PDB file of C-alpha atoms and ligand atoms in Angstrom:
ATOM      1  CA  UNK A  28      33.298   6.832  16.721  1.00 94.00           C
ATOM      2  CA  UNK A  29      29.585   6.536  17.502  1.00 94.00           C
ATOM      3  CA  UNK A  30      30.207   6.518  21.258  1.00 97.00           C
ATOM      4  CA  UNK A  31      32.550   9.492  21.122  1.00 97.00           C
ATOM      5  CA  UNK A  32      30.354  11.584  18.853  1.00 97.00           C
ATOM      6  CA  UNK A  33      26.949  10.863  20.357  1.00 97.00           C
ATOM      7  CA  UNK A  34      27.716  10.482  24.063  1.00 98.00           C
ATOM      8  CA  UNK A  35      30.207  13.321  24.509  1.00 98.00           C
ATOM      9  CA  UNK A  36      27.856  15.743  22.738  1.00 97.00           C
ATOM     10  CA  UNK A  37      24.835  14.600  24.779  1.00 97.00           C
ATOM     11  CA  UNK A  38      26.751  15.007  28.046  1.00 97.00           C
ATOM     12  CA  UNK A  39      28.116  18.450  27.127  1.00 98.00           C
ATOM     13  CA  UNK A  40      24.715  19.697  25.914  1.00 97.00           C
ATOM     14  CA  UNK A  41      22.981  18.342  29.024  1.00 96.00           C
ATOM     15  CA  UNK A  42      25.470  20.190  31.249  1.00 95.00           C
ATOM     16  CA  UNK A  43      25.011  23.407  29.286  1.00 96.00           C
ATOM     17  CA  UNK A  44      21.211  23.081  29.262  1.00 95.00           C
ATOM     18  CA  UNK A  45      21.303  22.827  33.067  1.00 93.00           C
ATOM     19  CA  UNK A  46      23.815  25.682  33.453  1.00 94.00           C
ATOM     20  CA  UNK A  47      21.817  28.037  31.212  1.00 96.00           C
ATOM     21  CA  UNK A  48      18.441  26.916  32.619  1.00 95.00           C
ATOM     22  CA  UNK A  49      17.120  25.666  29.280  1.00 95.00           C
ATOM     23  CA  UNK A  50      13.512  24.719  30.100  1.00 93.00           C
ATOM     24  CA  UNK A  51      13.031  22.018  27.501  1.00 95.00           C
ATOM     25  CA  UNK A  52      15.345  19.543  25.813  1.00 96.00           C
ATOM     26  CA  UNK A  53      14.054  17.675  22.749  1.00 97.00           C
ATOM     27  CA  UNK A  54      16.294  14.745  21.923  1.00 97.00           C
ATOM     28  CA  UNK A  55      16.515  13.029  18.534  1.00 97.00           C
ATOM     29  CA  UNK A  56      16.380   9.400  19.536  1.00 98.00           C
ATOM     30  CA  UNK A  57      15.773   6.408  17.324  1.00 97.00           C
ATOM     31  CA  UNK A  58      13.519   3.389  16.947  1.00 96.00           C
ATOM     32  CA  UNK A  59      16.685   1.342  17.138  1.00 94.00           C
ATOM     33  CA  UNK A  60      16.571   1.658  20.964  1.00 96.00           C
ATOM     34  CA  UNK A  61      13.808  -0.984  20.899  1.00 95.00           C
ATOM     35  CA  UNK A  62      16.461  -3.498  19.843  1.00 91.00           C
ATOM     36  CA  UNK A  63      15.057  -6.859  18.893  1.00 87.00           C
ATOM     37  CA  UNK A  64      11.616  -6.291  20.451  1.00 92.00           C
ATOM     38  CA  UNK A  65       8.612  -7.321  18.394  1.00 94.00           C
ATOM     39  CA  UNK A  66       6.917  -4.616  16.227  1.00 97.00           C
ATOM     40  CA  UNK A  67       4.824  -2.568  16.630  1.00 98.00           C
ATOM     41  CA  UNK A  68       7.161  -0.833  19.058  1.00 98.00           C
ATOM     42  CA  UNK A  69       5.348   0.870  21.939  1.00 98.00           C
ATOM     43  CA  UNK A  70       6.883   3.527  24.205  1.00 98.00           C
ATOM     44  CA  UNK A  71       6.090   1.444  27.309  1.00 97.00           C
ATOM     45  CA  UNK A  72       8.189  -1.522  26.104  1.00 96.00           C
ATOM     46  CA  UNK A  73      11.273  -2.380  28.102  1.00 91.00           C
ATOM     47  CA  UNK A  74      14.274  -1.625  25.906  1.00 86.00           C
ATOM     48  CA  UNK A  75      16.013  -4.756  24.738  1.00 80.00           C
ATOM     49  CA  UNK A  76      19.644  -5.198  23.791  1.00 82.00           C
ATOM     50  CA  UNK A  77      20.287  -2.930  20.820  1.00 84.00           C
ATOM     51  CA  UNK A  78      21.717  -4.537  17.695  1.00 80.00           C
ATOM     52  CA  UNK A  79      24.394  -1.925  16.884  1.00 87.00           C
ATOM     53  CA  UNK A  80      26.640   0.729  18.560  1.00 92.00           C
ATOM     54  CA  UNK A  81      24.594   3.587  17.088  1.00 92.00           C
ATOM     55  CA  UNK A  82      21.474   2.246  18.801  1.00 92.00           C
ATOM     56  CA  UNK A  83      23.363   1.760  22.043  1.00 94.00           C
ATOM     57  CA  UNK A  84      24.431   5.427  22.077  1.00 96.00           C
ATOM     58  CA  UNK A  85      20.809   6.479  21.572  1.00 97.00           C
ATOM     59  CA  UNK A  86      19.619   4.267  24.461  1.00 96.00           C
ATOM     60  CA  UNK A  87      22.446   5.611  26.674  1.00 96.00           C
ATOM     61  CA  UNK A  88      21.642   9.225  25.723  1.00 97.00           C
ATOM     62  CA  UNK A  89      17.997   8.675  26.667  1.00 97.00           C
ATOM     63  CA  UNK A  90      19.167   7.413  30.051  1.00 97.00           C
ATOM     64  CA  UNK A  91      21.538  10.354  30.574  1.00 97.00           C
ATOM     65  CA  UNK A  92      18.755  12.861  29.826  1.00 97.00           C
ATOM     66  CA  UNK A  93      16.236  11.014  32.009  1.00 97.00           C
ATOM     67  CA  UNK A  94      18.734  11.080  34.904  1.00 97.00           C
ATOM     68  CA  UNK A  95      19.467  14.769  34.272  1.00 96.00           C
ATOM     69  CA  UNK A  96      15.738  15.516  34.481  1.00 96.00           C
ATOM     70  CA  UNK A  97      15.455  13.525  37.722  1.00 96.00           C
ATOM     71  CA  UNK A  98      18.287  15.600  39.201  1.00 95.00           C
ATOM     72  CA  UNK A  99      16.914  18.919  37.964  1.00 94.00           C
ATOM     73  CA  UNK A 100      13.156  19.477  38.187  1.00 95.00           C
ATOM     74  CA  UNK A 101      13.446  22.618  36.024  1.00 94.00           C
ATOM     75  CA  UNK A 102      14.526  20.563  33.014  1.00 95.00           C
ATOM     76  CA  UNK A 103      11.848  19.014  30.794  1.00 97.00           C
ATOM     77  CA  UNK A 104      12.980  16.303  28.447  1.00 97.00           C
ATOM     78  CA  UNK A 105      11.212  14.892  25.394  1.00 98.00           C
ATOM     79  CA  UNK A 106      12.723  11.856  23.724  1.00 98.00           C
ATOM     80  CA  UNK A 107      11.575  11.481  20.126  1.00 98.00           C
ATOM     81  CA  UNK A 108      12.122   8.031  18.732  1.00 98.00           C
ATOM     82  CA  UNK A 109      12.414   8.504  14.989  1.00 98.00           C
ATOM     83  CA  UNK A 110      11.514   5.673  12.701  1.00 98.00           C
ATOM     84  CA  UNK A 111      13.046   5.900   9.169  1.00 98.00           C
ATOM     85  CA  UNK A 112      13.157   9.531   8.012  1.00 98.00           C
ATOM     86  CA  UNK A 113      13.249   9.937   4.232  1.00 98.00           C
ATOM     87  CA  UNK A 114      11.989  12.402   1.621  1.00 97.00           C
ATOM     88  CA  UNK A 115      12.859  16.042   1.093  1.00 98.00           C
ATOM     89  CA  UNK A 116      11.134  19.406   1.152  1.00 97.00           C
ATOM     90  CA  UNK A 117       8.765  19.589  -1.819  1.00 96.00           C
ATOM     91  CA  UNK A 118      10.601  22.678  -3.119  1.00 96.00           C
ATOM     92  CA  UNK A 119      13.612  20.467  -3.791  1.00 95.00           C
ATOM     93  CA  UNK A 120      15.788  22.992  -1.958  1.00 94.00           C
ATOM     94  CA  UNK A 121      16.438  20.902   1.163  1.00 94.00           C
ATOM     95  CA  UNK A 122      17.150  17.197   0.999  1.00 95.00           C
ATOM     96  CA  UNK A 123      19.529  14.424   1.824  1.00 92.00           C
ATOM     97  CA  UNK A 124      23.050  14.416   0.371  1.00 93.00           C
ATOM     98  CA  UNK A 125      25.174  11.819   2.161  1.00 94.00           C
ATOM     99  CA  UNK A 126      28.945  11.874   1.783  1.00 94.00           C
ATOM    100  CA  UNK A 127      30.379   9.004  -0.254  1.00 94.00           C
ATOM    101  CA  UNK A 128      28.409   5.826  -0.780  1.00 96.00           C
ATOM    102  CA  UNK A 129      25.022   6.078   0.962  1.00 97.00           C
ATOM    103  CA  UNK A 130      24.392   3.713   3.879  1.00 94.00           C
ATOM    104  CA  UNK A 131      20.649   4.299   3.863  1.00 97.00           C
ATOM    105  CA  UNK A 132      18.135   2.897   1.454  1.00 98.00           C
ATOM    106  CA  UNK A 133      16.415   5.990   0.013  1.00 98.00           C
ATOM    107  CA  UNK A 134      19.542   7.933  -1.038  1.00 98.00           C
ATOM    108  CA  UNK A 135      20.910   4.706  -2.512  1.00 98.00           C
ATOM    109  CA  UNK A 136      17.719   4.342  -4.566  1.00 98.00           C
ATOM    110  CA  UNK A 137      17.776   7.965  -5.775  1.00 98.00           C
ATOM    111  CA  UNK A 138      21.479   7.777  -6.694  1.00 97.00           C
ATOM    112  CA  UNK A 139      20.793   4.559  -8.614  1.00 98.00           C
ATOM    113  CA  UNK A 140      17.916   6.285 -10.447  1.00 98.00           C
ATOM    114  CA  UNK A 141      20.303   9.068 -11.385  1.00 97.00           C
ATOM    115  CA  UNK A 142      22.925   6.621 -12.681  1.00 96.00           C
ATOM    116  CA  UNK A 143      25.444   7.535  -9.948  1.00 96.00           C
ATOM    117  CA  UNK A 144      25.220   3.916  -8.688  1.00 97.00           C
ATOM    118  CA  UNK A 145      24.952   0.967 -11.013  1.00 98.00           C
ATOM    119  CA  UNK A 146      22.354  -0.913  -8.978  1.00 98.00           C
ATOM    120  CA  UNK A 147      20.842  -1.212  -5.540  1.00 98.00           C
ATOM    121  CA  UNK A 148      21.986  -4.036  -3.275  1.00 98.00           C
ATOM    122  CA  UNK A 149      19.064  -5.436  -1.298  1.00 98.00           C
ATOM    123  CA  UNK A 150      20.423  -6.731   1.997  1.00 98.00           C
ATOM    124  CA  UNK A 151      18.711 -10.101   2.330  1.00 98.00           C
ATOM    125  CA  UNK A 152      15.423 -11.567   1.096  1.00 98.00           C
ATOM    126  CA  UNK A 153      15.167 -14.366   3.630  1.00 98.00           C
ATOM    127  CA  UNK A 154      13.722 -12.411   6.564  1.00 98.00           C
ATOM    128  CA  UNK A 155      10.452 -13.492   8.114  1.00 97.00           C
ATOM    129  CA  UNK A 156       8.485 -10.744   6.296  1.00 98.00           C
ATOM    130  CA  UNK A 157       5.904 -10.646   3.505  1.00 97.00           C
ATOM    131  CA  UNK A 158       8.461 -10.683   0.660  1.00 98.00           C
ATOM    132  CA  UNK A 159      11.557 -11.628   2.688  1.00 98.00           C
ATOM    133  CA  UNK A 160      13.128  -8.151   2.630  1.00 98.00           C
ATOM    134  CA  UNK A 161      13.468  -5.878   5.662  1.00 98.00           C
ATOM    135  CA  UNK A 162      10.390  -3.939   6.768  1.00 98.00           C
ATOM    136  CA  UNK A 163      10.678  -0.369   8.082  1.00 98.00           C
ATOM    137  CA  UNK A 164       8.367   2.476   9.032  1.00 98.00           C
ATOM    138  CA  UNK A 165       9.315   5.310   6.662  1.00 98.00           C
ATOM    139  CA  UNK A 166       8.395   8.844   7.680  1.00 98.00           C
ATOM    140  CA  UNK A 167       8.575  11.964   5.518  1.00 98.00           C
ATOM    141  CA  UNK A 168      11.043  14.528   6.938  1.00 98.00           C
ATOM    142  CA  UNK A 169       8.386  17.261   6.773  1.00 98.00           C
ATOM    143  CA  UNK A 170       6.053  15.207   9.004  1.00 98.00           C
ATOM    144  CA  UNK A 171       9.012  14.556  11.299  1.00 98.00           C
ATOM    145  CA  UNK A 172       9.782  18.287  11.511  1.00 98.00           C
ATOM    146  CA  UNK A 173       6.141  19.012  12.409  1.00 98.00           C
ATOM    147  CA  UNK A 174       6.377  16.389  15.168  1.00 98.00           C
ATOM    148  CA  UNK A 175       9.155  18.455  16.766  1.00 97.00           C
ATOM    149  CA  UNK A 176       7.039  21.602  16.758  1.00 97.00           C
ATOM    150  CA  UNK A 177       4.201  19.705  18.459  1.00 97.00           C
ATOM    151  CA  UNK A 178       6.660  18.272  20.986  1.00 96.00           C
ATOM    152  CA  UNK A 179       7.884  21.772  21.830  1.00 94.00           C
ATOM    153  CA  UNK A 180       4.333  23.085  22.197  1.00 93.00           C
ATOM    154  CA  UNK A 181       3.156  20.290  24.497  1.00 91.00           C
ATOM    155  CA  UNK A 182       4.788  19.255  27.737  1.00 91.00           C
ATOM    156  CA  UNK A 183       2.629  16.572  29.291  1.00 90.00           C
ATOM    157  CA  UNK A 184       5.112  15.220  31.834  1.00 95.00           C
ATOM    158  CA  UNK A 185       8.616  16.184  32.893  1.00 97.00           C
ATOM    159  CA  UNK A 186      10.002  13.320  30.825  1.00 97.00           C
ATOM    160  CA  UNK A 187       8.092  12.358  27.676  1.00 98.00           C
ATOM    161  CA  UNK A 188       8.779   9.654  25.137  1.00 98.00           C
ATOM    162  CA  UNK A 189       7.130   9.559  21.703  1.00 98.00           C
ATOM    163  CA  UNK A 190       7.493   7.380  18.658  1.00 98.00           C
ATOM    164  CA  UNK A 191       7.560   9.462  15.480  1.00 98.00           C
ATOM    165  CA  UNK A 192       6.458   7.002  12.832  1.00 98.00           C
ATOM    166  CA  UNK A 193       3.488   6.284  10.594  1.00 98.00           C
ATOM    167  CA  UNK A 194       2.582   2.964  12.189  1.00 98.00           C
ATOM    168  CA  UNK A 195       2.906   1.249   8.804  1.00 98.00           C
ATOM    169  CA  UNK A 196       5.615  -1.122   7.613  1.00 98.00           C
ATOM    170  CA  UNK A 197       7.072  -1.042   4.085  1.00 98.00           C
ATOM    171  CA  UNK A 198       9.525  -3.626   2.747  1.00 98.00           C
ATOM    172  CA  UNK A 199      12.652  -2.781   0.743  1.00 98.00           C
ATOM    173  CA  UNK A 200      11.055  -4.124  -2.425  1.00 98.00           C
ATOM    174  CA  UNK A 201       7.789  -2.283  -1.760  1.00 98.00           C
ATOM    175  CA  UNK A 202       9.723   0.982  -1.439  1.00 98.00           C
ATOM    176  CA  UNK A 203      11.570   0.255  -4.690  1.00 98.00           C
ATOM    177  CA  UNK A 204       8.238  -0.492  -6.426  1.00 98.00           C
ATOM    178  CA  UNK A 205       6.659   2.703  -5.075  1.00 98.00           C
ATOM    179  CA  UNK A 206       9.655   4.684  -6.365  1.00 98.00           C
ATOM    180  CA  UNK A 207       9.434   3.063  -9.808  1.00 98.00           C
ATOM    181  CA  UNK A 208       5.693   3.627 -10.095  1.00 98.00           C
ATOM    182  CA  UNK A 209       5.612   7.234  -8.876  1.00 98.00           C
ATOM    183  CA  UNK A 210       8.658   8.414 -10.819  1.00 98.00           C
ATOM    184  CA  UNK A 211       8.423   6.107 -13.811  1.00 98.00           C
ATOM    185  CA  UNK A 212      12.076   4.996 -13.498  1.00 98.00           C
ATOM    186  CA  UNK A 213      13.340   1.415 -13.201  1.00 98.00           C
ATOM    187  CA  UNK A 214      15.704   0.646 -10.314  1.00 98.00           C
ATOM    188  CA  UNK A 215      18.040  -2.256 -11.108  1.00 98.00           C
ATOM    189  CA  UNK A 216      18.762  -4.291  -7.996  1.00 98.00           C
ATOM    190  CA  UNK A 217      20.537  -7.407  -6.794  1.00 98.00           C
ATOM    191  CA  UNK A 218      19.771  -9.455  -3.699  1.00 98.00           C
ATOM    192  CA  UNK A 219      22.849  -9.815  -1.482  1.00 98.00           C
ATOM    193  CA  UNK A 220      23.695 -10.982   2.037  1.00 97.00           C
ATOM    194  CA  UNK A 221      21.961  -9.587   5.111  1.00 97.00           C
ATOM    195  CA  UNK A 222      23.694  -6.569   6.652  1.00 95.00           C
ATOM    196  CA  UNK A 223      25.048  -7.157  10.131  1.00 92.00           C
ATOM    197  CA  UNK A 224      23.031  -5.399  12.858  1.00 86.00           C
ATOM    198  CA  UNK A 225      19.792  -5.251  10.821  1.00 91.00           C
ATOM    199  CA  UNK A 226      16.524  -6.595  12.193  1.00 92.00           C
ATOM    200  CA  UNK A 227      13.669  -8.002  10.098  1.00 96.00           C
ATOM    201  CA  UNK A 228      10.871  -5.630  11.018  1.00 97.00           C
ATOM    202  CA  UNK A 229      10.578  -2.219  12.658  1.00 97.00           C
ATOM    203  CA  UNK A 230       7.405  -0.154  12.799  1.00 98.00           C
ATOM    204  CA  UNK A 231       5.789   2.108  15.320  1.00 98.00           C
ATOM    205  CA  UNK A 232       2.718   2.062  17.430  1.00 98.00           C
ATOM    206  CA  UNK A 233       2.040   5.716  16.634  1.00 98.00           C
ATOM    207  CA  UNK A 234      -0.963   6.217  18.918  1.00 98.00           C
ATOM    208  CA  UNK A 235       0.715   8.003  21.851  1.00 98.00           C
ATOM    209  CA  UNK A 236       1.947  10.998  19.817  1.00 98.00           C
ATOM    210  CA  UNK A 237      -1.492  11.278  18.242  1.00 98.00           C
ATOM    211  CA  UNK A 238      -3.261  11.246  21.595  1.00 98.00           C
ATOM    212  CA  UNK A 239      -0.890  13.492  23.563  1.00 97.00           C
ATOM    213  CA  UNK A 240       0.579  15.779  20.892  1.00 97.00           C
ATOM    214  CA  UNK A 241      -2.216  15.787  18.320  1.00 97.00           C
ATOM    215  CA  UNK A 242       0.363  14.751  15.748  1.00 98.00           C
ATOM    216  CA  UNK A 243       0.245  12.048  13.111  1.00 98.00           C
ATOM    217  CA  UNK A 244       1.892  11.575   9.738  1.00 98.00           C
ATOM    218  CA  UNK A 245       0.080  13.102   6.766  1.00 98.00           C
ATOM    219  CA  UNK A 246       2.404  12.272   3.881  1.00 98.00           C
ATOM    220  CA  UNK A 247       2.572   8.849   2.225  1.00 98.00           C
ATOM    221  CA  UNK A 248       5.332   6.635   0.855  1.00 98.00           C
ATOM    222  CA  UNK A 249       4.439   8.046  -2.586  1.00 98.00           C
ATOM    223  CA  UNK A 250       5.125  11.603  -1.370  1.00 98.00           C
ATOM    224  CA  UNK A 251       8.432  10.376   0.074  1.00 98.00           C
ATOM    225  CA  UNK A 252       9.689   8.769  -3.148  1.00 98.00           C
ATOM    226  CA  UNK A 253       8.473  11.734  -5.232  1.00 98.00           C
ATOM    227  CA  UNK A 254      10.146  14.386  -3.067  1.00 98.00           C
ATOM    228  CA  UNK A 255      13.372  12.385  -2.633  1.00 98.00           C
ATOM    229  CA  UNK A 256      13.680  12.036  -6.401  1.00 98.00           C
ATOM    230  CA  UNK A 257      12.792  15.682  -7.019  1.00 98.00           C
ATOM    231  CA  UNK A 258      15.683  16.689  -4.742  1.00 98.00           C
ATOM    232  CA  UNK A 259      18.189  14.246  -6.238  1.00 97.00           C
ATOM    233  CA  UNK A 260      17.368  14.961  -9.870  1.00 95.00           C
ATOM    234  CA  UNK A 261      17.889  18.705  -9.408  1.00 94.00           C
ATOM    235  CA  UNK A 262      21.303  18.268  -7.787  1.00 92.00           C
ATOM    236  CA  UNK A 263      24.206  19.417  -9.915  1.00 81.00           C
TER     237      UNK A 263
HETATM  238  N1  LIG B 311      18.844  -1.608   2.788  1.00 81.19           N
HETATM  239  C1  LIG B 311      19.164  -2.311   1.617  1.00 81.19           C
HETATM  240  N2  LIG B 311      20.130  -1.785   0.802  1.00 81.19           N
HETATM  241  C2  LIG B 311      20.792  -0.614   1.070  1.00 81.19           C
HETATM  242  C3  LIG B 311      20.450   0.086   2.269  1.00 81.19           C
HETATM  243  C4  LIG B 311      19.481  -0.452   3.100  1.00 81.19           C
HETATM  244  O1  LIG B 311      18.602  -3.358   1.335  1.00 81.19           O
HETATM  245  O2  LIG B 311      21.670  -0.197   0.285  1.00 81.19           O
HETATM  246  C5  LIG B 311      17.767  -2.145   3.662  1.00 81.19           C
HETATM  247  C6  LIG B 311      18.192  -2.454   5.094  1.00 81.19           C
HETATM  248  O3  LIG B 311      18.673  -3.773   5.199  1.00 81.19           O
HETATM  249  C7  LIG B 311      16.889  -2.207   5.861  1.00 81.19           C
HETATM  250  C8  LIG B 311      16.194  -1.084   5.071  1.00 81.19           C
HETATM  251  O4  LIG B 311      16.789  -1.117   3.765  1.00 81.19           O
HETATM  252  O5  LIG B 311      16.048  -3.354   5.803  1.00 81.19           O
HETATM  253  C9  LIG B 311      16.396   0.311   5.663  1.00 81.19           C
HETATM  254  O6  LIG B 311      17.778   0.516   5.890  1.00 81.19           O
HETATM  255  P1  LIG B 311      18.368   1.949   6.245  1.00 81.19           P
HETATM  256  O7  LIG B 311      19.874   1.820   6.318  1.00 81.19           O
HETATM  257  O8  LIG B 311      17.837   2.970   5.297  1.00 81.19           O
HETATM  258  O9  LIG B 311      17.769   2.295   7.673  1.00 81.19           O
HETATM  259  P2  LIG B 311      17.843   1.493   9.080  1.00 81.19           P
HETATM  260  O10 LIG B 311      16.524   0.823   9.239  1.00 81.19           O
HETATM  261  O11 LIG B 311      18.996   0.537   9.015  1.00 81.19           O
HETATM  262  O12 LIG B 311      18.046   2.580  10.066  1.00 81.19           O
END
């Protein structure tokens, strides 16, 4: 399903972008293309074997777009490697509403806070991290959106790669604690098995986007947990 959805759409859009002479293609890539490299992930790192099919489709899509740019000098490509987007617009009008049981951590936390889920399952506490739980670089969706505007405004090379992350790692339990503190709600949780395909630690070296795009994250983990909860609690 991942291969069909992500690769067919990338190929079709690349063909259409060429046919209609689209000058600039901004691709939503993912930090998962770094595979099991050591954090902080830097854009110059050689990509290592990805740990899941989703990541593989992102690495393949980057390659397809890079080849398309090599074949067509009129096409500029910017590959944005997202770290972990969370949060919502502060108005509470736009946010994350996954179908069914959430796969991702933040919507699982907010649904647990709301009583829609009984408790959070923490996937492993025996990783080589500060508290044993997985470490990720969470980025507020509003900062991420601003990164796209900066990427559209600046074309440094014909093919550009940028990490969109904060450069800071937060563990699962640290995110839960930040949520509890900011929103004054307890999140019941249980430690369970590791989830297949997960790595211990993922965070960005965020210096290239700052230097070349003049972009860096402004919002904190506390803004993320506050805005995520504000969206969830106002849902009918
Ligand atoms: N995670 C967890 N319980 C959940 C969902 C996620 O413990 O219900 C952990 C996961 O193992 C990882 C982190 O939270 O360490 C972020 O996972 P998520 O799926 O949100 O993003 P990913 O990094 O996998 O893209």
